[in-house]
Amino acid sequence: MDEYRQTTAADASLPAHARSSLNHCNLPPVILGSLTFQHHPAPLSLDGVAELHDALFQSLDGIDDATRRAENFQDYMRSGFLLDHPEEAGLPERPGKKHRGRADYLRILRGWLFDPDSKEAAVLKGWVESRFGLLPRNHQGPVGDINSLPYQAYLAARTQGLYNTNALESQLDLLYTYCQYEIARQFPGQTHLTLYRGINRINEHEVLHQPGRHRYILVLNNINSFTGNRERADEFGDYILEAAIPLSKLAYLPGLLPGRLSGEDEYLVIGGVYEVNLSAF
């Protein structure tokens, strides 16, 4: 095979086994998950979320300080989803049993940062699947198609993580929408960030094409951790993936919620087909 041949449409397209036919976004999975989208991104919006919470974003428009906006956002989340009073959302305390109503968007983020194969991570991957139509490619190991046993195990973990919680995926909808709002204010006119991810083997990913010695076109998991610090990426593998990440594919970025999460140097990147450079540190 000539590794320097031009990329074809098949190389650039998101494979059918990595996407569903439906989502809750303004663009279909086959488009937002494609290599073309990485090179020429467009804004992504979740159906009805910004409109439903218009009062929040109108109030944020008048605040110049990003930290104050984050505080207002978190106050809105607490009041809008009754996070401090889950019993008012119909989730009464049951003595001797774990209160699942306490599983909020912050706990999902913490769970992901602690273990990307946890139940919380399965919820996050399931949210990406539902909202963007991108199927997970890895959860506690490679995930096959929707009929495979690994996919069914992932579904079970996702269901356990969502059971008896308070509109958890709607909380993640608003977190993503707020993240995109902040990106528009903090990076006006910018479309991409160069980010890094440490890996041990390139065959951990589904490689579609290798257009150059150190360049790969591959399918990323439907959500992934990246960092803006190349040295930091080296702590997580022998090789480093470097990619131009569309800002519209960021679900979380460092400092979005100041002081609330450890490991805040992580970016959460929605997956699909990406062209990356691979190098040793």
PDB file of C-alpha atoms in Angstrom:
ATOM      1  CA  MET A   1       0.000   0.000   0.000  1.00  0.00           C
ATOM      2  CA  ASP A   2       1.267   3.477  -0.865  1.00  0.00           C
ATOM      3  CA  GLU A   3       1.063   5.301   2.457  1.00  0.00           C
ATOM      4  CA  TYR A   4       1.357   8.674   0.745  1.00  0.00           C
ATOM      5  CA  ARG A   5      -1.652   8.308  -1.533  1.00  0.00           C
ATOM      6  CA  GLN A   6      -4.326  10.993  -1.311  1.00  0.00           C
ATOM      7  CA  THR A   7      -7.079  10.603   1.247  1.00  0.00           C
ATOM      8  CA  THR A   8     -10.280   9.216  -0.273  1.00  0.00           C
ATOM      9  CA  ALA A   9     -13.879   9.870   0.684  1.00  0.00           C
ATOM     10  CA  ALA A  10     -13.953   6.466   2.388  1.00  0.00           C
ATOM     11  CA  ASP A  11     -10.940   7.395   4.518  1.00  0.00           C
ATOM     12  CA  ALA A  12     -12.616  10.633   5.589  1.00  0.00           C
ATOM     13  CA  SER A  13     -16.041   9.224   6.402  1.00  0.00           C
ATOM     14  CA  LEU A  14     -17.114   7.956   9.804  1.00  0.00           C
ATOM     15  CA  PRO A  15     -17.716   4.184   9.436  1.00  0.00           C
ATOM     16  CA  ALA A  16     -21.314   3.029   9.788  1.00  0.00           C
ATOM     17  CA  HIS A  17     -20.462   0.830  12.785  1.00  0.00           C
ATOM     18  CA  ALA A  18     -19.243   3.924  14.695  1.00  0.00           C
ATOM     19  CA  ARG A  19     -22.440   5.961  14.370  1.00  0.00           C
ATOM     20  CA  SER A  20     -26.160   5.720  14.835  1.00  0.00           C
ATOM     21  CA  SER A  21     -28.772   7.036  12.415  1.00  0.00           C
ATOM     22  CA  LEU A  22     -30.301   9.571  14.815  1.00  0.00           C
ATOM     23  CA  ASN A  23     -29.124  12.217  17.226  1.00  0.00           C
ATOM     24  CA  HIS A  24     -30.329  15.375  18.971  1.00  0.00           C
ATOM     25  CA  CYS A  25     -27.995  17.806  17.257  1.00  0.00           C
ATOM     26  CA  ASN A  26     -28.166  20.280  14.375  1.00  0.00           C
ATOM     27  CA  LEU A  27     -25.899  18.089  12.189  1.00  0.00           C
ATOM     28  CA  PRO A  28     -26.163  14.338  11.523  1.00  0.00           C
ATOM     29  CA  PRO A  29     -23.506  11.952  12.870  1.00  0.00           C
ATOM     30  CA  VAL A  30     -22.058  11.160   9.437  1.00  0.00           C
ATOM     31  CA  ILE A  31     -21.191  14.856   9.013  1.00  0.00           C
ATOM     32  CA  LEU A  32     -20.087  15.907  12.498  1.00  0.00           C
ATOM     33  CA  GLY A  33     -18.070  12.707  12.854  1.00  0.00           C
ATOM     34  CA  SER A  34     -16.213  13.079   9.554  1.00  0.00           C
ATOM     35  CA  LEU A  35     -12.674  14.180   8.738  1.00  0.00           C
ATOM     36  CA  THR A  36     -14.147  17.037   6.731  1.00  0.00           C
ATOM     37  CA  PHE A  37     -15.739  18.371   9.911  1.00  0.00           C
ATOM     38  CA  GLN A  38     -12.372  18.328  11.683  1.00  0.00           C
ATOM     39  CA  HIS A  39     -10.872  20.396   8.874  1.00  0.00           C
ATOM     40  CA  HIS A  40     -13.894  22.658   8.364  1.00  0.00           C
ATOM     41  CA  PRO A  41     -15.914  22.702  11.597  1.00  0.00           C
ATOM     42  CA  ALA A  42     -19.250  24.365  12.184  1.00  0.00           C
ATOM     43  CA  PRO A  43     -21.090  25.255  15.398  1.00  0.00           C
ATOM     44  CA  LEU A  44     -22.915  22.357  17.057  1.00  0.00           C
ATOM     45  CA  SER A  45     -26.065  22.846  19.106  1.00  0.00           C
ATOM     46  CA  LEU A  46     -28.276  20.401  20.967  1.00  0.00           C
ATOM     47  CA  ASP A  47     -31.966  20.489  20.154  1.00  0.00           C
ATOM     48  CA  GLY A  48     -33.828  23.096  22.186  1.00  0.00           C
ATOM     49  CA  VAL A  49     -31.287  23.434  25.014  1.00  0.00           C
ATOM     50  CA  ALA A  50     -30.227  27.057  24.454  1.00  0.00           C
ATOM     51  CA  GLU A  51     -33.837  28.072  23.879  1.00  0.00           C
ATOM     52  CA  LEU A  52     -35.079  26.332  27.022  1.00  0.00           C
ATOM     53  CA  HIS A  53     -32.426  28.043  29.151  1.00  0.00           C
ATOM     54  CA  ASP A  54     -32.450  31.381  27.347  1.00  0.00           C
ATOM     55  CA  ALA A  55     -32.822  33.312  30.627  1.00  0.00           C
ATOM     56  CA  LEU A  56     -29.504  31.909  31.870  1.00  0.00           C
ATOM     57  CA  PHE A  57     -27.572  32.938  28.778  1.00  0.00           C
ATOM     58  CA  GLN A  58     -29.162  36.366  28.662  1.00  0.00           C
ATOM     59  CA  SER A  59     -28.032  36.934  32.251  1.00  0.00           C
ATOM     60  CA  LEU A  60     -24.506  35.745  31.423  1.00  0.00           C
ATOM     61  CA  ASP A  61     -24.276  38.177  28.522  1.00  0.00           C
ATOM     62  CA  GLY A  62     -24.047  41.056  30.993  1.00  0.00           C
ATOM     63  CA  ILE A  63     -21.179  39.570  33.057  1.00  0.00           C
ATOM     64  CA  ASP A  64     -17.640  40.327  31.878  1.00  0.00           C
ATOM     65  CA  ASP A  65     -15.781  38.147  34.394  1.00  0.00           C
ATOM     66  CA  ALA A  66     -15.559  34.443  33.463  1.00  0.00           C
ATOM     67  CA  THR A  67     -15.330  33.319  37.101  1.00  0.00           C
ATOM     68  CA  ARG A  68     -18.538  35.144  37.968  1.00  0.00           C
ATOM     69  CA  ARG A  69     -20.239  33.607  34.940  1.00  0.00           C
ATOM     70  CA  ALA A  70     -19.162  30.153  36.148  1.00  0.00           C
ATOM     71  CA  GLU A  71     -20.580  30.883  39.608  1.00  0.00           C
ATOM     72  CA  ASN A  72     -23.882  31.998  38.070  1.00  0.00           C
ATOM     73  CA  PHE A  73     -23.992  28.885  35.902  1.00  0.00           C
ATOM     74  CA  GLN A  74     -23.459  26.595  38.900  1.00  0.00           C
ATOM     75  CA  ASP A  75     -26.106  28.459  40.901  1.00  0.00           C
ATOM     76  CA  TYR A  76     -28.502  28.003  37.991  1.00  0.00           C
ATOM     77  CA  MET A  77     -27.734  24.275  37.832  1.00  0.00           C
ATOM     78  CA  ARG A  78     -28.358  23.868  41.558  1.00  0.00           C
ATOM     79  CA  SER A  79     -31.675  25.675  41.450  1.00  0.00           C
ATOM     80  CA  GLY A  80     -32.886  24.505  38.045  1.00  0.00           C
ATOM     81  CA  PHE A  81     -32.224  20.819  38.755  1.00  0.00           C
ATOM     82  CA  LEU A  82     -32.822  20.958  42.539  1.00  0.00           C
ATOM     83  CA  LEU A  83     -29.343  19.548  43.117  1.00  0.00           C
ATOM     84  CA  ASP A  84     -29.284  20.569  46.762  1.00  0.00           C
ATOM     85  CA  HIS A  85     -32.813  19.263  47.395  1.00  0.00           C
ATOM     86  CA  PRO A  86     -33.295  16.039  45.395  1.00  0.00           C
ATOM     87  CA  GLU A  87     -36.327  15.121  47.495  1.00  0.00           C
ATOM     88  CA  GLU A  88     -38.143  18.044  45.848  1.00  0.00           C
ATOM     89  CA  ALA A  89     -37.466  16.389  42.489  1.00  0.00           C
ATOM     90  CA  GLY A  90     -39.259  13.245  43.677  1.00  0.00           C
ATOM     91  CA  LEU A  91     -36.190  11.416  44.952  1.00  0.00           C
ATOM     92  CA  PRO A  92     -36.759  10.934  48.701  1.00  0.00           C
ATOM     93  CA  GLU A  93     -33.981   9.713  50.951  1.00  0.00           C
ATOM     94  CA  ARG A  94     -34.107   5.987  51.694  1.00  0.00           C
ATOM     95  CA  PRO A  95     -32.325   5.085  54.943  1.00  0.00           C
ATOM     96  CA  GLY A  96     -29.464   2.676  54.458  1.00  0.00           C
ATOM     97  CA  LYS A  97     -29.390   3.044  50.677  1.00  0.00           C
ATOM     98  CA  LYS A  98     -27.188   5.145  48.422  1.00  0.00           C
ATOM     99  CA  HIS A  99     -28.991   8.247  47.189  1.00  0.00           C
ATOM    100  CA  ARG A 100     -28.672   8.148  43.395  1.00  0.00           C
ATOM    101  CA  GLY A 101     -30.205  11.615  43.164  1.00  0.00           C
ATOM    102  CA  ARG A 102     -26.834  12.971  44.272  1.00  0.00           C
ATOM    103  CA  ALA A 103     -25.312  11.785  40.982  1.00  0.00           C
ATOM    104  CA  ASP A 104     -25.074  15.134  39.214  1.00  0.00           C
ATOM    105  CA  TYR A 105     -23.030  16.543  36.329  1.00  0.00           C
ATOM    106  CA  LEU A 106     -20.052  17.242  38.623  1.00  0.00           C
ATOM    107  CA  ARG A 107     -19.974  13.648  39.835  1.00  0.00           C
ATOM    108  CA  ILE A 108     -20.043  12.442  36.228  1.00  0.00           C
ATOM    109  CA  LEU A 109     -17.037  14.633  35.407  1.00  0.00           C
ATOM    110  CA  ARG A 110     -15.166  13.491  38.508  1.00  0.00           C
ATOM    111  CA  GLY A 111     -15.924   9.858  37.679  1.00  0.00           C
ATOM    112  CA  TRP A 112     -14.544  10.313  34.181  1.00  0.00           C
ATOM    113  CA  LEU A 113     -11.371  12.013  35.448  1.00  0.00           C
ATOM    114  CA  PHE A 114     -10.828   9.214  37.966  1.00  0.00           C
ATOM    115  CA  ASP A 115     -11.611   6.282  35.647  1.00  0.00           C
ATOM    116  CA  PRO A 116     -12.666   6.534  31.963  1.00  0.00           C
ATOM    117  CA  ASP A 117     -14.134   3.010  32.235  1.00  0.00           C
ATOM    118  CA  SER A 118     -16.363   3.744  35.251  1.00  0.00           C
ATOM    119  CA  LYS A 119     -20.178   3.826  35.363  1.00  0.00           C
ATOM    120  CA  GLU A 120     -19.956   7.604  35.280  1.00  0.00           C
ATOM    121  CA  ALA A 121     -17.849   7.352  32.130  1.00  0.00           C
ATOM    122  CA  ALA A 122     -20.455   5.031  30.596  1.00  0.00           C
ATOM    123  CA  VAL A 123     -23.097   7.708  31.283  1.00  0.00           C
ATOM    124  CA  LEU A 124     -20.925  10.321  29.570  1.00  0.00           C
ATOM    125  CA  LYS A 125     -20.313   8.062  26.560  1.00  0.00           C
ATOM    126  CA  GLY A 126     -24.039   7.292  26.427  1.00  0.00           C
ATOM    127  CA  TRP A 127     -24.836  11.002  26.457  1.00  0.00           C
ATOM    128  CA  VAL A 128     -22.518  11.542  23.471  1.00  0.00           C
ATOM    129  CA  GLU A 129     -24.140   8.588  21.710  1.00  0.00           C
ATOM    130  CA  SER A 130     -27.642   9.962  22.297  1.00  0.00           C
ATOM    131  CA  ARG A 131     -26.953  13.608  21.548  1.00  0.00           C
ATOM    132  CA  PHE A 132     -24.340  13.416  18.772  1.00  0.00           C
ATOM    133  CA  GLY A 133     -24.984   9.939  17.373  1.00  0.00           C
ATOM    134  CA  LEU A 134     -21.394   8.734  17.861  1.00  0.00           C
ATOM    135  CA  LEU A 135     -21.127   5.198  19.243  1.00  0.00           C
ATOM    136  CA  PRO A 136     -18.458   4.383  21.842  1.00  0.00           C
ATOM    137  CA  ARG A 137     -15.471   2.529  20.456  1.00  0.00           C
ATOM    138  CA  ASN A 138     -14.000   1.578  23.826  1.00  0.00           C
ATOM    139  CA  HIS A 139     -15.345   0.920  27.319  1.00  0.00           C
ATOM    140  CA  GLN A 140     -13.339  -1.489  29.453  1.00  0.00           C
ATOM    141  CA  GLY A 141     -11.898  -2.705  26.156  1.00  0.00           C
ATOM    142  CA  PRO A 142     -12.891  -2.455  22.490  1.00  0.00           C
ATOM    143  CA  VAL A 143     -16.620  -2.126  21.859  1.00  0.00           C
ATOM    144  CA  GLY A 144     -17.991  -3.829  18.764  1.00  0.00           C
ATOM    145  CA  ASP A 145     -21.256  -3.104  17.004  1.00  0.00           C
ATOM    146  CA  ILE A 146     -24.579  -2.709  18.822  1.00  0.00           C
ATOM    147  CA  ASN A 147     -25.138  -6.482  18.813  1.00  0.00           C
ATOM    148  CA  SER A 148     -21.811  -7.341  20.461  1.00  0.00           C
ATOM    149  CA  LEU A 149     -21.439  -8.465  24.075  1.00  0.00           C
ATOM    150  CA  PRO A 150     -19.019  -5.593  24.925  1.00  0.00           C
ATOM    151  CA  TYR A 151     -21.611  -3.090  23.695  1.00  0.00           C
ATOM    152  CA  GLN A 152     -24.296  -4.739  25.811  1.00  0.00           C
ATOM    153  CA  ALA A 153     -21.984  -4.579  28.855  1.00  0.00           C
ATOM    154  CA  TYR A 154     -21.444  -0.861  28.208  1.00  0.00           C
ATOM    155  CA  LEU A 155     -25.221  -0.363  27.964  1.00  0.00           C
ATOM    156  CA  ALA A 156     -25.682  -2.113  31.315  1.00  0.00           C
ATOM    157  CA  ALA A 157     -23.100   0.190  32.957  1.00  0.00           C
ATOM    158  CA  ARG A 158     -24.754   3.236  31.383  1.00  0.00           C
ATOM    159  CA  THR A 159     -28.169   2.142  32.665  1.00  0.00           C
ATOM    160  CA  GLN A 160     -26.811   1.579  36.169  1.00  0.00           C
ATOM    161  CA  GLY A 161     -25.239   5.034  36.099  1.00  0.00           C
ATOM    162  CA  LEU A 162     -28.491   6.706  35.038  1.00  0.00           C
ATOM    163  CA  TYR A 163     -30.857   4.738  37.245  1.00  0.00           C
ATOM    164  CA  ASN A 164     -32.858   6.857  39.693  1.00  0.00           C
ATOM    165  CA  THR A 165     -30.939  10.060  38.918  1.00  0.00           C
ATOM    166  CA  ASN A 166     -32.299  13.550  38.359  1.00  0.00           C
ATOM    167  CA  ALA A 167     -32.366  14.502  34.640  1.00  0.00           C
ATOM    168  CA  LEU A 168     -28.674  13.677  34.465  1.00  0.00           C
ATOM    169  CA  GLU A 169     -28.375  13.785  30.675  1.00  0.00           C
ATOM    170  CA  SER A 170     -30.235  17.112  30.616  1.00  0.00           C
ATOM    171  CA  GLN A 171     -27.633  18.437  33.057  1.00  0.00           C
ATOM    172  CA  LEU A 172     -24.909  17.348  30.622  1.00  0.00           C
ATOM    173  CA  ASP A 173     -26.823  19.039  27.778  1.00  0.00           C
ATOM    174  CA  LEU A 174     -26.656  22.338  29.616  1.00  0.00           C
ATOM    175  CA  LEU A 175     -23.002  21.837  30.606  1.00  0.00           C
ATOM    176  CA  TYR A 176     -22.052  21.351  26.938  1.00  0.00           C
ATOM    177  CA  THR A 177     -24.107  24.360  25.874  1.00  0.00           C
ATOM    178  CA  TYR A 178     -22.503  26.517  28.568  1.00  0.00           C
ATOM    179  CA  CYS A 179     -19.046  25.265  27.519  1.00  0.00           C
ATOM    180  CA  GLN A 180     -19.743  26.347  23.945  1.00  0.00           C
ATOM    181  CA  TYR A 181     -21.040  29.701  25.168  1.00  0.00           C
ATOM    182  CA  GLU A 182     -17.797  30.284  27.073  1.00  0.00           C
ATOM    183  CA  ILE A 183     -15.688  29.189  24.102  1.00  0.00           C
ATOM    184  CA  ALA A 184     -17.433  31.740  21.892  1.00  0.00           C
ATOM    185  CA  ARG A 185     -16.617  34.471  24.435  1.00  0.00           C
ATOM    186  CA  GLN A 186     -13.065  33.391  25.252  1.00  0.00           C
ATOM    187  CA  PHE A 187     -11.896  32.372  21.752  1.00  0.00           C
ATOM    188  CA  PRO A 188     -13.677  34.794  19.380  1.00  0.00           C
ATOM    189  CA  GLY A 189     -13.074  33.939  15.748  1.00  0.00           C
ATOM    190  CA  GLN A 190     -11.007  30.840  16.576  1.00  0.00           C
ATOM    191  CA  THR A 191     -11.994  27.404  15.234  1.00  0.00           C
ATOM    192  CA  HIS A 192      -9.373  24.937  16.578  1.00  0.00           C
ATOM    193  CA  LEU A 193      -7.014  24.187  19.452  1.00  0.00           C
ATOM    194  CA  THR A 194      -3.915  22.003  19.128  1.00  0.00           C
ATOM    195  CA  LEU A 195      -4.215  19.342  21.823  1.00  0.00           C
ATOM    196  CA  TYR A 196      -2.281  16.230  22.832  1.00  0.00           C
ATOM    197  CA  ARG A 197      -3.042  12.726  24.056  1.00  0.00           C
ATOM    198  CA  GLY A 198      -0.612  10.112  25.349  1.00  0.00           C
ATOM    199  CA  ILE A 199      -0.986   6.554  24.036  1.00  0.00           C
ATOM    200  CA  ASN A 200       1.057   3.363  24.152  1.00  0.00           C
ATOM    201  CA  ARG A 201       0.164   1.844  20.770  1.00  0.00           C
ATOM    202  CA  ILE A 202      -1.409   3.300  17.654  1.00  0.00           C
ATOM    203  CA  ASN A 203      -3.346   0.048  17.175  1.00  0.00           C
ATOM    204  CA  GLU A 204      -5.343   0.984  20.282  1.00  0.00           C
ATOM    205  CA  HIS A 205      -7.331   3.008  17.734  1.00  0.00           C
ATOM    206  CA  GLU A 206      -9.142   2.149  14.520  1.00  0.00           C
ATOM    207  CA  VAL A 207      -6.799   3.439  11.816  1.00  0.00           C
ATOM    208  CA  LEU A 208      -8.529   4.236   8.520  1.00  0.00           C
ATOM    209  CA  HIS A 209      -5.514   5.462   6.571  1.00  0.00           C
ATOM    210  CA  GLN A 210      -1.888   6.478   6.996  1.00  0.00           C
ATOM    211  CA  PRO A 211      -1.199   9.372   4.604  1.00  0.00           C
ATOM    212  CA  GLY A 212       2.364   9.936   5.888  1.00  0.00           C
ATOM    213  CA  ARG A 213       5.056   8.412   8.066  1.00  0.00           C
ATOM    214  CA  HIS A 214       3.788  10.104  11.222  1.00  0.00           C
ATOM    215  CA  ARG A 215       0.281  11.034  10.109  1.00  0.00           C
ATOM    216  CA  TYR A 216      -2.777   8.881  10.704  1.00  0.00           C
ATOM    217  CA  ILE A 217      -6.473   9.163  10.023  1.00  0.00           C
ATOM    218  CA  LEU A 218      -8.292   7.265  12.736  1.00  0.00           C
ATOM    219  CA  VAL A 219     -11.543   6.912  14.639  1.00  0.00           C
ATOM    220  CA  LEU A 220     -11.380   8.206  18.196  1.00  0.00           C
ATOM    221  CA  ASN A 221     -13.635   6.980  20.967  1.00  0.00           C
ATOM    222  CA  ASN A 222     -16.842   9.001  21.133  1.00  0.00           C
ATOM    223  CA  ILE A 223     -15.391  11.064  24.004  1.00  0.00           C
ATOM    224  CA  ASN A 224     -11.720  11.420  24.949  1.00  0.00           C
ATOM    225  CA  SER A 225      -9.344  13.208  27.301  1.00  0.00           C
ATOM    226  CA  PHE A 226      -6.753  15.527  25.756  1.00  0.00           C
ATOM    227  CA  THR A 227      -4.412  18.105  27.235  1.00  0.00           C
ATOM    228  CA  GLY A 228      -2.979  21.375  26.005  1.00  0.00           C
ATOM    229  CA  ASN A 229       0.392  20.494  27.573  1.00  0.00           C
ATOM    230  CA  ARG A 230       2.592  18.196  25.494  1.00  0.00           C
ATOM    231  CA  GLU A 231       4.750  17.282  28.503  1.00  0.00           C
ATOM    232  CA  ARG A 232       1.612  16.324  30.442  1.00  0.00           C
ATOM    233  CA  ALA A 233       0.534  13.980  27.615  1.00  0.00           C
ATOM    234  CA  ASP A 234       3.854  12.141  27.905  1.00  0.00           C
ATOM    235  CA  GLU A 235       2.829  10.955  31.389  1.00  0.00           C
ATOM    236  CA  PHE A 236       0.106   8.752  29.867  1.00  0.00           C
ATOM    237  CA  GLY A 237       1.945   6.872  27.134  1.00  0.00           C
ATOM    238  CA  ASP A 238       5.085   6.328  25.111  1.00  0.00           C
ATOM    239  CA  TYR A 239       3.706   8.160  22.078  1.00  0.00           C
ATOM    240  CA  ILE A 240       1.807  11.405  21.667  1.00  0.00           C
ATOM    241  CA  LEU A 241      -1.138  12.098  19.413  1.00  0.00           C
ATOM    242  CA  GLU A 242      -1.273  15.729  18.304  1.00  0.00           C
ATOM    243  CA  ALA A 243      -4.510  16.934  16.731  1.00  0.00           C
ATOM    244  CA  ALA A 244      -6.223  20.129  15.693  1.00  0.00           C
ATOM    245  CA  ILE A 245      -9.451  19.867  17.678  1.00  0.00           C
ATOM    246  CA  PRO A 246     -12.518  21.837  16.570  1.00  0.00           C
ATOM    247  CA  LEU A 247     -13.696  24.056  19.415  1.00  0.00           C
ATOM    248  CA  SER A 248     -17.260  22.937  18.728  1.00  0.00           C
ATOM    249  CA  LYS A 249     -16.215  19.412  19.783  1.00  0.00           C
ATOM    250  CA  LEU A 250     -15.138  20.428  23.279  1.00  0.00           C
ATOM    251  CA  ALA A 251     -17.527  19.263  26.000  1.00  0.00           C
ATOM    252  CA  TYR A 252     -15.324  20.606  28.795  1.00  0.00           C
ATOM    253  CA  LEU A 253     -12.170  22.703  28.969  1.00  0.00           C
ATOM    254  CA  PRO A 254      -9.783  23.631  31.796  1.00  0.00           C
ATOM    255  CA  GLY A 255     -11.044  26.354  34.085  1.00  0.00           C
ATOM    256  CA  LEU A 256     -14.652  26.136  32.915  1.00  0.00           C
ATOM    257  CA  LEU A 257     -15.748  25.558  36.531  1.00  0.00           C
ATOM    258  CA  PRO A 258     -12.926  27.061  38.618  1.00  0.00           C
ATOM    259  CA  GLY A 259     -12.074  25.216  41.823  1.00  0.00           C
ATOM    260  CA  ARG A 260     -14.656  22.480  41.396  1.00  0.00           C
ATOM    261  CA  LEU A 261     -12.680  19.655  39.753  1.00  0.00           C
ATOM    262  CA  SER A 262      -9.238  18.138  40.131  1.00  0.00           C
ATOM    263  CA  GLY A 263      -7.367  17.385  36.926  1.00  0.00           C
ATOM    264  CA  GLU A 264      -8.643  20.584  35.381  1.00  0.00           C
ATOM    265  CA  ASP A 265      -5.898  20.516  32.747  1.00  0.00           C
ATOM    266  CA  GLU A 266      -8.028  18.010  30.812  1.00  0.00           C
ATOM    267  CA  TYR A 267     -10.127  18.779  27.789  1.00  0.00           C
ATOM    268  CA  LEU A 268     -13.064  16.496  26.992  1.00  0.00           C
ATOM    269  CA  VAL A 269     -13.131  16.003  23.230  1.00  0.00           C
ATOM    270  CA  ILE A 270     -16.069  14.557  21.303  1.00  0.00           C
ATOM    271  CA  GLY A 271     -14.854  11.870  18.925  1.00  0.00           C
ATOM    272  CA  GLY A 272     -15.225  10.854  15.302  1.00  0.00           C
ATOM    273  CA  VAL A 273     -12.648  10.725  12.508  1.00  0.00           C
ATOM    274  CA  TYR A 274      -9.494  12.764  13.101  1.00  0.00           C
ATOM    275  CA  GLU A 275      -6.206  13.344  11.344  1.00  0.00           C
ATOM    276  CA  VAL A 276      -3.393  13.237  13.904  1.00  0.00           C
ATOM    277  CA  ASN A 277       0.369  13.375  14.096  1.00  0.00           C
ATOM    278  CA  LEU A 278       2.084  10.614  16.074  1.00  0.00           C
ATOM    279  CA  SER A 279       5.438  11.173  17.727  1.00  0.00           C
ATOM    280  CA  ALA A 280       7.607   9.873  20.541  1.00  0.00           C
ATOM    281  CA  PHE A 281       8.249  12.355  23.313  1.00  0.00           C
TER     282      PHE A 281
END
